[in-house]
Short mmCIF file of C-alpha atoms and ligand atoms in Angstrom, two decimals:
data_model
loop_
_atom_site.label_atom_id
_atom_site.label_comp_id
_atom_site.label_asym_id
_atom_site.label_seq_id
_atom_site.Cartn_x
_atom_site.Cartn_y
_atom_site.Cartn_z
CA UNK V 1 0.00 0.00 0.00
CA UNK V 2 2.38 2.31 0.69
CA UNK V 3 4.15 1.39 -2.81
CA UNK V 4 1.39 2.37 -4.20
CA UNK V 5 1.28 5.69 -2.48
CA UNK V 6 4.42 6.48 -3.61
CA UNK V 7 3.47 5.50 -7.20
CA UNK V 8 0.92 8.24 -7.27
CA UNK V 9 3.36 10.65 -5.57
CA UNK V 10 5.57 10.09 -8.15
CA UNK V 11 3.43 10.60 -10.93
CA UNK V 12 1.96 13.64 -9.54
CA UNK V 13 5.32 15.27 -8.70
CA UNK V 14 5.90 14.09 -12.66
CA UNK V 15 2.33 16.08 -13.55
CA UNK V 16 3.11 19.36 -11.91
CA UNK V 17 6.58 19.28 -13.38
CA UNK V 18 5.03 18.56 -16.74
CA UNK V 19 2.67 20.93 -16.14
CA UNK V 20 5.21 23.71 -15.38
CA UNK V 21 6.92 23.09 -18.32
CA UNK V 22 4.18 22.92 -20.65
CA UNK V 23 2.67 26.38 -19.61
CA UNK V 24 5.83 28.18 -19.57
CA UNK V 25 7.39 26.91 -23.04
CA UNK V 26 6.15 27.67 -26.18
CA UNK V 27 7.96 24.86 -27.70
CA UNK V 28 6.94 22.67 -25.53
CA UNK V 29 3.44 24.09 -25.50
CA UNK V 30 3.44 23.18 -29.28
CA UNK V 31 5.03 19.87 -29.19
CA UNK V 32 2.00 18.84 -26.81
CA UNK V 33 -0.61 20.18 -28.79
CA UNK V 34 0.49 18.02 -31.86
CA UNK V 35 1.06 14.80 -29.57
CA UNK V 36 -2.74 15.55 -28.12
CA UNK V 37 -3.71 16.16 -32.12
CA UNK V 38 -2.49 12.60 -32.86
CA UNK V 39 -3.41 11.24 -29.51
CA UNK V 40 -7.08 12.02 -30.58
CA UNK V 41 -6.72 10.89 -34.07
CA UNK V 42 -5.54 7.53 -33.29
CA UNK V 43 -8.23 7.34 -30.11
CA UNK V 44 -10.65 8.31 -33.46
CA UNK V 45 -9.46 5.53 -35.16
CA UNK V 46 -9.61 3.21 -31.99
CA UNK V 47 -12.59 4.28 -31.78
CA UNK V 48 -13.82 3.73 -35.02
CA UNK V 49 -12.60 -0.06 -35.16
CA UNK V 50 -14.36 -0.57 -32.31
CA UNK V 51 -17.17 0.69 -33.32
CA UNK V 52 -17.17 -0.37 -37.23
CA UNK V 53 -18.43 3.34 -37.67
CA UNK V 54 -15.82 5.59 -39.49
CA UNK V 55 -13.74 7.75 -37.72
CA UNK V 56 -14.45 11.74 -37.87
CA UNK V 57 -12.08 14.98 -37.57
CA UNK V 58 -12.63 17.64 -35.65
CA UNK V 59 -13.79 20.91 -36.78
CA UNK V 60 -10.42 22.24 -36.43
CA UNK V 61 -8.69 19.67 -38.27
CA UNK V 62 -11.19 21.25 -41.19
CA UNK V 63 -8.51 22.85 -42.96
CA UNK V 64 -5.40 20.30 -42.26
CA UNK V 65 -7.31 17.15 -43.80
CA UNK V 66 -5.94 14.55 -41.11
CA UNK V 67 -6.61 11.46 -42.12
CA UNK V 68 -9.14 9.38 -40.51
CA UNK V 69 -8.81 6.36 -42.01
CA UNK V 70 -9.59 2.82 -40.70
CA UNK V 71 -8.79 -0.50 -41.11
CA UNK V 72 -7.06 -1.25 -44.52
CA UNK V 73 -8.29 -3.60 -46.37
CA UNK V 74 -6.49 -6.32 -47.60
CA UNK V 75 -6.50 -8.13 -50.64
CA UNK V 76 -6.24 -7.32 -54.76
CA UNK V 77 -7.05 -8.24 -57.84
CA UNK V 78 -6.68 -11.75 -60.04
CA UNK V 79 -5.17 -9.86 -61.97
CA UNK V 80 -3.49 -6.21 -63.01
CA UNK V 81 -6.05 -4.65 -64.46
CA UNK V 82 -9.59 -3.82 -63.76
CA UNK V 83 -12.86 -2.13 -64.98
CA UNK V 84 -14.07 1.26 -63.61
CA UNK V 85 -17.42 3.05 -64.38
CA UNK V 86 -16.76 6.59 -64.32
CA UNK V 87 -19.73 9.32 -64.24
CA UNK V 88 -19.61 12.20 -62.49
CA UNK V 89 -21.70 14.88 -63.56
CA UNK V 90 -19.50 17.58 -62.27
CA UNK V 91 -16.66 18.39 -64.69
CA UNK V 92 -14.07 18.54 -61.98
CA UNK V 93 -14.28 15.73 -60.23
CA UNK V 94 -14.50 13.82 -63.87
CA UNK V 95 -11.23 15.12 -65.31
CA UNK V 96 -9.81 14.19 -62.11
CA UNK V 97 -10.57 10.59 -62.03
CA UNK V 98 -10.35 10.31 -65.91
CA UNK V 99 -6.38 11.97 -64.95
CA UNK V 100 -5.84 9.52 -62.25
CA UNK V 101 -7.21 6.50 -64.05
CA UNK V 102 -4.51 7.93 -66.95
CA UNK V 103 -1.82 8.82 -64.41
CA UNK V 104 -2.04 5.10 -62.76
CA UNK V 105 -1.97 3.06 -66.63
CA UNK V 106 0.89 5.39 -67.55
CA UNK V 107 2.61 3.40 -64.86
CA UNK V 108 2.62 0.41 -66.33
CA UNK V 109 1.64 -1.96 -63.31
CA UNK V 110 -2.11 -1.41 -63.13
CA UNK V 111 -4.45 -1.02 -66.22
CA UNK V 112 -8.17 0.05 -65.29
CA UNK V 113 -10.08 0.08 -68.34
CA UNK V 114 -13.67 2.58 -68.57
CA UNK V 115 -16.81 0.60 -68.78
CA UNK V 116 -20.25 2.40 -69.47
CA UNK V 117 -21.43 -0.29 -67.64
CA UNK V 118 -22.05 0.52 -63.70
CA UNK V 119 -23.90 -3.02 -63.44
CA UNK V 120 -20.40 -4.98 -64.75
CA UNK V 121 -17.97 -2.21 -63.11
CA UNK V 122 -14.96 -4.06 -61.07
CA UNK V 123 -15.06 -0.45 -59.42
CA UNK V 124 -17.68 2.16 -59.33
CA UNK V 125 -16.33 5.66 -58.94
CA UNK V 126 -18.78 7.81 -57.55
CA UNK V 127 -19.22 10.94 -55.31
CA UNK V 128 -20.35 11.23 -51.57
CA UNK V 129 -20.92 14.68 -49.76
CA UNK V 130 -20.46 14.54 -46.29
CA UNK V 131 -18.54 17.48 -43.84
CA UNK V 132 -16.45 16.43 -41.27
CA UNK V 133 -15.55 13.42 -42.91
CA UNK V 134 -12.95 12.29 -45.21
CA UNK V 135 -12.01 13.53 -48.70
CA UNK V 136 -12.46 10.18 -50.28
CA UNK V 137 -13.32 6.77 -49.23
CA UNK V 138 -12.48 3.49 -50.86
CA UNK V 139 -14.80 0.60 -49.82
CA UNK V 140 -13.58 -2.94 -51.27
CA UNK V 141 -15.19 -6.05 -50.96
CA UNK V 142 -12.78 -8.99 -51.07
CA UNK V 143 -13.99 -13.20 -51.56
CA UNK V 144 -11.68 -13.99 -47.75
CA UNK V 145 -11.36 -17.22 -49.30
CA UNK V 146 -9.00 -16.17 -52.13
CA UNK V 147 -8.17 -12.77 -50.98
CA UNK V 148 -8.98 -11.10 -54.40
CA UNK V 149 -10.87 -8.35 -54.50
CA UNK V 150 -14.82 -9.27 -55.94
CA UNK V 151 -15.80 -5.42 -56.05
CA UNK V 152 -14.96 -1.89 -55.13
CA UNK V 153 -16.45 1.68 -54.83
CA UNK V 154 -14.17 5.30 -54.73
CA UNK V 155 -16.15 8.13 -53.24
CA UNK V 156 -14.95 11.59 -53.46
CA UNK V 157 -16.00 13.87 -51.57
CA UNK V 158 -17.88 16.76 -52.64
CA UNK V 159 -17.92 19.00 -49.55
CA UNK V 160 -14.54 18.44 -49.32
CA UNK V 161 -12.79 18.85 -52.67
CA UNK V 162 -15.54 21.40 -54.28
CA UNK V 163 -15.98 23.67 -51.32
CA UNK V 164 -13.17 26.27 -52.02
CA UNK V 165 -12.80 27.18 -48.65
CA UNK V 166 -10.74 24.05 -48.67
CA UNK V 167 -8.57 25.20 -51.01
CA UNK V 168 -7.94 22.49 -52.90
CA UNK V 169 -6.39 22.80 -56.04
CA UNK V 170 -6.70 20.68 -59.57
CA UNK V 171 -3.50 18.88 -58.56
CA UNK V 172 -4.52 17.94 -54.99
CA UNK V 173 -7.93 16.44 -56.46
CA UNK V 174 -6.39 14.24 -58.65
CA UNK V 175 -3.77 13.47 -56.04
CA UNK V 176 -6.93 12.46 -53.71
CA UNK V 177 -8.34 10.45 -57.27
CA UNK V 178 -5.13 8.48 -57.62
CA UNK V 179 -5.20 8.20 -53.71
CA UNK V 180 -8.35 6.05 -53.69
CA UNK V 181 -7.87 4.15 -56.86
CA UNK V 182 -4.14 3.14 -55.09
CA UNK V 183 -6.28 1.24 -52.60
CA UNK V 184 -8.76 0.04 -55.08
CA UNK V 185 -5.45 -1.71 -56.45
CA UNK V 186 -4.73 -3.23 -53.00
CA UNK V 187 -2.07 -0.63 -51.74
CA UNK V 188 -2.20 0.15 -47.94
CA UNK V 189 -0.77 3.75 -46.05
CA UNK V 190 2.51 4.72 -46.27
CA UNK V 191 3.97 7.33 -44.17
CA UNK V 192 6.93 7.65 -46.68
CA UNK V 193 6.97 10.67 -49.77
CA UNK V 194 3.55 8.25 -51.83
CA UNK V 195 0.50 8.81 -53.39
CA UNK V 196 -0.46 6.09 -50.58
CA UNK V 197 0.78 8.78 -47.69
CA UNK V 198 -2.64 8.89 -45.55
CA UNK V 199 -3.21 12.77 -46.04
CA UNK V 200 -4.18 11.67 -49.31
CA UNK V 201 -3.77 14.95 -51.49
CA UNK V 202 0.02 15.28 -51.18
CA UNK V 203 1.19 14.10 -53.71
CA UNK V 204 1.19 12.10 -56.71
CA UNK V 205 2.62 8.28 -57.72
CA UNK V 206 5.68 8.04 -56.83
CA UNK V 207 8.28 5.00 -57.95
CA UNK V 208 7.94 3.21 -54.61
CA UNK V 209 4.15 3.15 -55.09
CA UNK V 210 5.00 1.27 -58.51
CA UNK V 211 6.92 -0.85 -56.54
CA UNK V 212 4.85 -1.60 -54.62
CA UNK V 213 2.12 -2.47 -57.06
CA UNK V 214 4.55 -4.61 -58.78
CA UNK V 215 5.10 -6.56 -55.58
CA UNK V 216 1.75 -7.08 -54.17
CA UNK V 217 1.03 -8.55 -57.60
CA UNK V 218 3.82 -10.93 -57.99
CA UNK V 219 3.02 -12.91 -54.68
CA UNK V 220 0.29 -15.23 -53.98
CA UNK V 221 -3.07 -13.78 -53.28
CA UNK V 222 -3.74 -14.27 -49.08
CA UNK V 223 -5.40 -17.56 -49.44
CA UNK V 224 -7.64 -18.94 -46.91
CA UNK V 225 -6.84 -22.26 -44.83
CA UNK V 226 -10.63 -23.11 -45.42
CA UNK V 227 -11.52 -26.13 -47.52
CA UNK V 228 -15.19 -24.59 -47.71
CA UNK V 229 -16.43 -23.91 -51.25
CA UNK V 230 -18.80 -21.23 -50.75
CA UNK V 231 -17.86 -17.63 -50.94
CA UNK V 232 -18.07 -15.53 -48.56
CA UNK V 233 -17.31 -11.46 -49.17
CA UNK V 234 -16.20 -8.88 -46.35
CA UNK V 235 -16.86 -5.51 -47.06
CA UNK V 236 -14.16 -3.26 -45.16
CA UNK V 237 -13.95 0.50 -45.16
CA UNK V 238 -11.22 2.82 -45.90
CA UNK V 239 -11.40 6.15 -45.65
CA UNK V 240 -9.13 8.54 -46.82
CA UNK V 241 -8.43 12.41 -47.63
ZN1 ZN G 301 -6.24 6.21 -47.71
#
């Protein structure tokens, strides 16, 4: 018991000294801040895995676009290419998917091809509109038994990337197109220079992203252990700005 009193002495002498320190250094003041930023970013993401409901930013993350991603999915396709169904009736947001679609088959390790089809789409790229939320979401849905992906859906997001109090420009839109359509190829966050960096709108493909396309496609798909014939899908969210 008395252990255990001087535990909490200890951590309280630790709390005032903190305290002291934090209030009388701007520095320090700062440094705190951003570890409380992330601290309640990550508890967002907790949060949201616990919950299966997608994590949300704070008001006054509006204008930094932290990432609230979940769970990445896993899995990819039979193959390296795929069909997308592209439609979006604002001109924007079409020249920026029609520019990432180009900017990712340019690469050379993914080719999606256009369908007019929405029905027979592998993807379906397609708009949501939702404030403090992400700038795009990917949602795959993967057969667990093979680990290859059976369907996915990209939304951007329109009170995100249209609203110009954002301030986001042509480049960063496309950035957040090629974003999404990186994990619609199977490619998880990176917090290296990559178009897979979980901000989203940074920046463009990058080599290692190619790399990394090539890889995930030269192994074996995740195969289940399962001798059960019957397919069963898991949808899993991730969002991303
Ligand atoms: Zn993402």
């Amino acid at each position: 018991m008395r252990r255990f009193f001087s535990t909490i002495m200890l951590y309280a002498v630790i709390l005032i000294g903190f305290s002291w320190v934090y209030h009388n250094n701007d520095n320090a003041r700062a440094a705190v801040n951003r570890i409380a930023y992330v601290a309640q970013t990550n508890f967002q993401q907790l949060k949201s895995r616990v919950t299966g409901q997608k994590a949300t930013t704070t008001a006054s993350a509006k204008t930094q676009q932290t990432s609230s991603d979940s769970d990445s999915v896993s899995g990819r396709w039979k193959k390296t290419t795929a069909t997308v169904y592209v439609s979006y009736e604002n001109q924007t947001l079409q020249q920026a998917a029609l520019d990432a679609i180009a900017k990712w088959n340019a690469t050379g390790s993914f080719k999606f091809t256009q369908t007019s089809s929405r029905k027979n789409a592998d993807i379906v790229m397609t708009t949501m509109s939702k404030d403090n939320d992400a700038a795009g979401m990917t949602q795959m849905s993967v057969d667990s038994l093979t680990g290859y992906f059976v369907h996915g859906t990209v939304y951007l997001n329109t009170a995100y990337l249209l609203d110009p109090s954002y301030g986001y420009t042509m480049e960063r839109i496309v950035n957040t197109a090629e974003h999404e359509l990186g994990h619609a190829i199977g490619l998880q966050h990176t917090n290296n220079i990559s178009v897979m960096q979980p901000a989203g709108s940074l920046y463009t493909i990058q080599q290692r992203d190619i790399d990394a396309v090539n890889e995930l496609y030269s192994s074996q798909a995740n195969t289940s252990s399962s001798t059960s014939s019957s397919i069963k899908t898991s949808t899993q969210n991730i969002a991303a700005n």
